[in-house]
Short mmCIF file of C-alpha atoms in Angstrom, two decimals:
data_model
loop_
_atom_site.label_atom_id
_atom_site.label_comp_id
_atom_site.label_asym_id
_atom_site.label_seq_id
_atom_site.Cartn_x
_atom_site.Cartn_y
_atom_site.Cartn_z
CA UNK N 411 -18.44 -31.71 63.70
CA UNK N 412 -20.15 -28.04 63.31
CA UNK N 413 -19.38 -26.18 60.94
CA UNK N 414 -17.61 -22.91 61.20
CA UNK N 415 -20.15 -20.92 60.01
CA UNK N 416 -22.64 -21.87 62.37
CA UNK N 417 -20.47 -21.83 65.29
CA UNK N 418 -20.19 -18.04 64.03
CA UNK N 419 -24.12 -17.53 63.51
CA UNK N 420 -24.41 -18.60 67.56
CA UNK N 421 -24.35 -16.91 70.84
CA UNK N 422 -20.74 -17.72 72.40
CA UNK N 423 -22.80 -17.82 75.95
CA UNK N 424 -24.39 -20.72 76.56
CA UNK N 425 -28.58 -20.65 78.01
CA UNK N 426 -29.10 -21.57 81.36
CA UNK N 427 -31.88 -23.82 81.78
CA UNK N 428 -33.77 -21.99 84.56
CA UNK N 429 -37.23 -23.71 84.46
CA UNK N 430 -38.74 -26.85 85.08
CA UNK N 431 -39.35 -26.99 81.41
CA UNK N 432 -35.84 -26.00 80.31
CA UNK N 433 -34.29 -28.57 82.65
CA UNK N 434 -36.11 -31.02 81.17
CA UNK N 435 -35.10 -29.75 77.59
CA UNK N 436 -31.52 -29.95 78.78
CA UNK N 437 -31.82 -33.45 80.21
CA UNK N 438 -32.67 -34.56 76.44
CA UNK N 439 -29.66 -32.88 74.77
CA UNK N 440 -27.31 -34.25 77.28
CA UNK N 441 -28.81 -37.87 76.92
CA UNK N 442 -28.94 -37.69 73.56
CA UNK N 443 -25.52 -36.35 73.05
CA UNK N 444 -24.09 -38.85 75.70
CA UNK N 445 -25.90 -41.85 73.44
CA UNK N 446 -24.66 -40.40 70.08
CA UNK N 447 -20.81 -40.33 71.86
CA UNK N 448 -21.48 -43.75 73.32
CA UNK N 449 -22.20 -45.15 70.30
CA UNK N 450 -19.68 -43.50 67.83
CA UNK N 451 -17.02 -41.23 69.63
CA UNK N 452 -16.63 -37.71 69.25
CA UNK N 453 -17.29 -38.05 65.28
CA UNK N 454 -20.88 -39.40 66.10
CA UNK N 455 -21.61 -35.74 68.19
CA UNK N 456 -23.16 -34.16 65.05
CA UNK N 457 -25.22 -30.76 66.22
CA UNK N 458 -28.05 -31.83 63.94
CA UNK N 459 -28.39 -35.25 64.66
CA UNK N 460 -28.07 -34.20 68.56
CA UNK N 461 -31.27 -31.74 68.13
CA UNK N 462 -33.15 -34.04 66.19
CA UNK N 463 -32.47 -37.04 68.82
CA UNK N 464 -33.50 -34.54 71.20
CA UNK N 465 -36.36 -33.39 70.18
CA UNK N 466 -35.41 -30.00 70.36
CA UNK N 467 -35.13 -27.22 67.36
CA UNK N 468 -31.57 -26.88 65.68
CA UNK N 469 -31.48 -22.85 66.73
CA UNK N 470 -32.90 -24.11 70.49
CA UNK N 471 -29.55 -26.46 70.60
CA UNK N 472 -27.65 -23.47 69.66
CA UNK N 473 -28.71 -21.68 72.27
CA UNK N 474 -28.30 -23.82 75.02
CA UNK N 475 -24.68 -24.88 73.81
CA UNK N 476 -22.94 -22.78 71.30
CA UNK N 477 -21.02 -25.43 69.52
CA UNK N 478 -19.69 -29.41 69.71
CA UNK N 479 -17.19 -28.56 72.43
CA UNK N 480 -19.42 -26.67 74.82
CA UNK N 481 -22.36 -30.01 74.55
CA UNK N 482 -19.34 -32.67 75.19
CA UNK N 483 -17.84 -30.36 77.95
CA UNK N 484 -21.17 -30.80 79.18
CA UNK N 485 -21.26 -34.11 79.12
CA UNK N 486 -18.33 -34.39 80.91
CA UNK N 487 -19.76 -32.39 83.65
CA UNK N 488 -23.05 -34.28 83.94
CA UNK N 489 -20.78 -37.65 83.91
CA UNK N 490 -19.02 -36.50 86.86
CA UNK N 491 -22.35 -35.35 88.63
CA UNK N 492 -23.27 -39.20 88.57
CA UNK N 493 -20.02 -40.22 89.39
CA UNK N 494 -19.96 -37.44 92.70
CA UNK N 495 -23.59 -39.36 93.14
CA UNK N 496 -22.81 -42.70 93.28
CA UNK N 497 -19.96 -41.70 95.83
CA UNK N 498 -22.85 -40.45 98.09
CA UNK N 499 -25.25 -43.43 97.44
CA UNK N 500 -22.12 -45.93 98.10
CA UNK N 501 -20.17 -44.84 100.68
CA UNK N 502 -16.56 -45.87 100.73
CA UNK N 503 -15.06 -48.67 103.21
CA UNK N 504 -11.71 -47.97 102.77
CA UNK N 505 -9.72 -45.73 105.96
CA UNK N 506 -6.94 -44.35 104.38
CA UNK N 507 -7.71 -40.97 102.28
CA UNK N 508 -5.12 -42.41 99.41
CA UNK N 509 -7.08 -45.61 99.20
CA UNK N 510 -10.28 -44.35 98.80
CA UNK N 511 -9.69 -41.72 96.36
CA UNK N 512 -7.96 -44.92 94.74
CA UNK N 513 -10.87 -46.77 94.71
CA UNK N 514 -13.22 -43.75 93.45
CA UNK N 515 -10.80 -43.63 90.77
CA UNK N 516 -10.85 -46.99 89.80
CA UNK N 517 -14.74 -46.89 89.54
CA UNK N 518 -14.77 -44.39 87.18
CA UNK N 519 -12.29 -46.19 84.86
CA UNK N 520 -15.04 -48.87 85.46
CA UNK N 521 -17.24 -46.75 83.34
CA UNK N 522 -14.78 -45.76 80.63
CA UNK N 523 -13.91 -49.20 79.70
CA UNK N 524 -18.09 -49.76 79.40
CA UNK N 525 -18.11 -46.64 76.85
CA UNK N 526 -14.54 -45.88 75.67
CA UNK N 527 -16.09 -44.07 72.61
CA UNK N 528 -17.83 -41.75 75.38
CA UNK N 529 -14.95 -41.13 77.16
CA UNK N 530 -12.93 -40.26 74.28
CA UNK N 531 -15.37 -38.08 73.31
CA UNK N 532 -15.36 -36.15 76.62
CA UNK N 533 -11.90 -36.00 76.44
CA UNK N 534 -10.96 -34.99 73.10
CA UNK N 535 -13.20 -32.03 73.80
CA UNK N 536 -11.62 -31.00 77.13
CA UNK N 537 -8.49 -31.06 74.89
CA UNK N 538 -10.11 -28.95 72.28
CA UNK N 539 -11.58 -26.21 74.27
CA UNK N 540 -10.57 -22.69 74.21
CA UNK N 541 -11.10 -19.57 76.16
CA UNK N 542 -15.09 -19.62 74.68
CA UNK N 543 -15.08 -22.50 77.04
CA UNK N 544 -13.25 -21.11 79.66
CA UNK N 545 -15.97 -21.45 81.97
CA UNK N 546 -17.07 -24.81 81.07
CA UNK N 547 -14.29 -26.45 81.60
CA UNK N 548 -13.44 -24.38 84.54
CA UNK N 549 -16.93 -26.13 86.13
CA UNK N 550 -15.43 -29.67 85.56
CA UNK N 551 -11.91 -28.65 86.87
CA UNK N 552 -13.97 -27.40 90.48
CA UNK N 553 -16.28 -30.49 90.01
CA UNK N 554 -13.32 -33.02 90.33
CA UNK N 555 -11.98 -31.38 92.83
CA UNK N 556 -14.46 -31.54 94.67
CA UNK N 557 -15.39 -35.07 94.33
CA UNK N 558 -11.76 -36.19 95.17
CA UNK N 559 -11.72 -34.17 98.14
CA UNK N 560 -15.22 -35.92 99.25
CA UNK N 561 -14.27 -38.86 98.57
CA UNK N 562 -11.06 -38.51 100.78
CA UNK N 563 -13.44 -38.37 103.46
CA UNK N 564 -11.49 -35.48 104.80
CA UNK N 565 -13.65 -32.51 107.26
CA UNK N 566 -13.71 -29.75 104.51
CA UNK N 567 -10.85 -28.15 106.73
CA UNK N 568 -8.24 -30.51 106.27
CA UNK N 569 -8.62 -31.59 102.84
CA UNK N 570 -8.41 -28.07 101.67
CA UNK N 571 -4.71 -28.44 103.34
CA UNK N 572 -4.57 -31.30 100.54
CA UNK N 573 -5.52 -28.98 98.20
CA UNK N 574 -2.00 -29.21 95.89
CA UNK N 575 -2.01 -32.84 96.49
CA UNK N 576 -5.97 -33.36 95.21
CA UNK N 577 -4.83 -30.98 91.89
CA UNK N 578 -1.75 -33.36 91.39
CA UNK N 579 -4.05 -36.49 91.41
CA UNK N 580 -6.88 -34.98 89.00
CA UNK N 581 -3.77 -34.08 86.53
CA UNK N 582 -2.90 -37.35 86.48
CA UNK N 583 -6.34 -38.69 86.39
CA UNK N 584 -6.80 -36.95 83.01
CA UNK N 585 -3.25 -37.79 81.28
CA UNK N 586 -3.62 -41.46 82.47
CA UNK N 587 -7.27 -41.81 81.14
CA UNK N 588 -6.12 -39.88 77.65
CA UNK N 589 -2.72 -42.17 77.32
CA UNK N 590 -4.80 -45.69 77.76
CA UNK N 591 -7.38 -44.01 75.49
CA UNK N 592 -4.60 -43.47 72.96
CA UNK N 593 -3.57 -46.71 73.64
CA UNK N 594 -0.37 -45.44 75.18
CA UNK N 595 -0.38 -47.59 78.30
CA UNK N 596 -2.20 -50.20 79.93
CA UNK N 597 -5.05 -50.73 82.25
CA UNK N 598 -2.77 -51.25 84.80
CA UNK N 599 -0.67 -49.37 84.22
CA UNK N 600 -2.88 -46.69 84.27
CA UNK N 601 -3.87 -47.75 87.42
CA UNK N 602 -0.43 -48.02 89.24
CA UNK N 603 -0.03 -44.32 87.93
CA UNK N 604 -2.93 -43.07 89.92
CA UNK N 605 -2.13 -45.63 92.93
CA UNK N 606 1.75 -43.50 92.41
CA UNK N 607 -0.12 -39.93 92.59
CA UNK N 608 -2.68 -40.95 95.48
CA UNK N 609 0.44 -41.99 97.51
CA UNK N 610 0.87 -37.97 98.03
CA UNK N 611 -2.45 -38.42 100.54
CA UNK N 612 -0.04 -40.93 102.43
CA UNK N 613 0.03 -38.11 105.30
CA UNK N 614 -3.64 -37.79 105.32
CA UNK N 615 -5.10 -39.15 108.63
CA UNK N 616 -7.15 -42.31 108.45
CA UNK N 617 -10.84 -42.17 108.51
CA UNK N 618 -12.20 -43.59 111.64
#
């Protein structure tokens, strides 16, 4: 973890990455901090060893993400980005809203139980953010929502009428995920949880 005094010695607003060159910059932190996570948990996500096994400058890192919590929240972010991808690249077969925001659900706790470390990580640091991150994590709250309501298949009309339903089912999302993290409940338990919240789409028309 940083240390205080450098999280002090940093900008509290994070760098966009505006050029072709910064992108590519910020594709290497965010690899390189979703290895180190991978590999070791949220312990692992050391700001040096991040810029180092990115290639990047220590004060560069600094500027693009002003401290341990703002890189993982990123993380997070990007990690749903792929998820929202793969929703696009493999389109769900399921009719009923519930089901298939079951389903999308279900594939990302596919991924967590490749890289539990990672997704502890992520999630200890959604925990840990405060109002410096405030926009951060306000980014992943929009991103989720959004993916759910794609992936109820929904016209953008009436799943904004879901809208209280979609934020119900991404709160439970996140508590199941951190209690079988913790190892407060079971896979499926977990599961039946977010089956239990997804039931609130039950008055969702079917996809034709």
């Amino acid at each position: 973890m940083t240390t205080r005094s450098a999280d002090r010695a940093t900008p509290a607003v994070a760098q966009p990455a505006r050029t072709a060159r910064q992108r590519a910059r910020r594709r290497r932190i965010l690899d390189a901090s979703t290895r180190l996570a991978a590999e070791g948990g949220f312990d692992a996500v050391q700001m040096r060893e991040v810029a180092e096994s990115a290639g990047v400058a220590l004060g560069t890192l600094y500027r693009y993400f002003p401290s341990k919590i703002h890189l993982l929240v990123a993380v997070l972010h990007d990690q749903l980005e792929q998820l929202h991808a793969t929703l696009r690249e493999r389109p769900l077969t399921e009719h009923q809203p519930a089901d298939r925001v079951v389903r999308t659900l279900k594939r990302a706790f596919r991924a967590h139980q490749r890289e539990p470390r990672l997704a502890e990580a992520m999630m200890r640091a959604l925990l840990f953010a405060d109002a410096s991150v405030g926009e951060e994590v306000a980014g992943v709250s929009r991103l989720t929502a959004t993916l759910l309501m794609d992936a109820t298949g929904l016209p953008e009309e009436e799943a904004a009428r879901h809208l209280s339903a979609i934020r119900v089912i991404q709160h439970t999302w996140h508590s199941t995920l951190l209690y079988w993290l913790s190892g407060g409940i079971s896979l499926a338990q977990a599961h039946t949880d977010i089956e239990t919240a997804c039931g609130l789409l039950a008055g969702a028309r079917p996809i034709e």
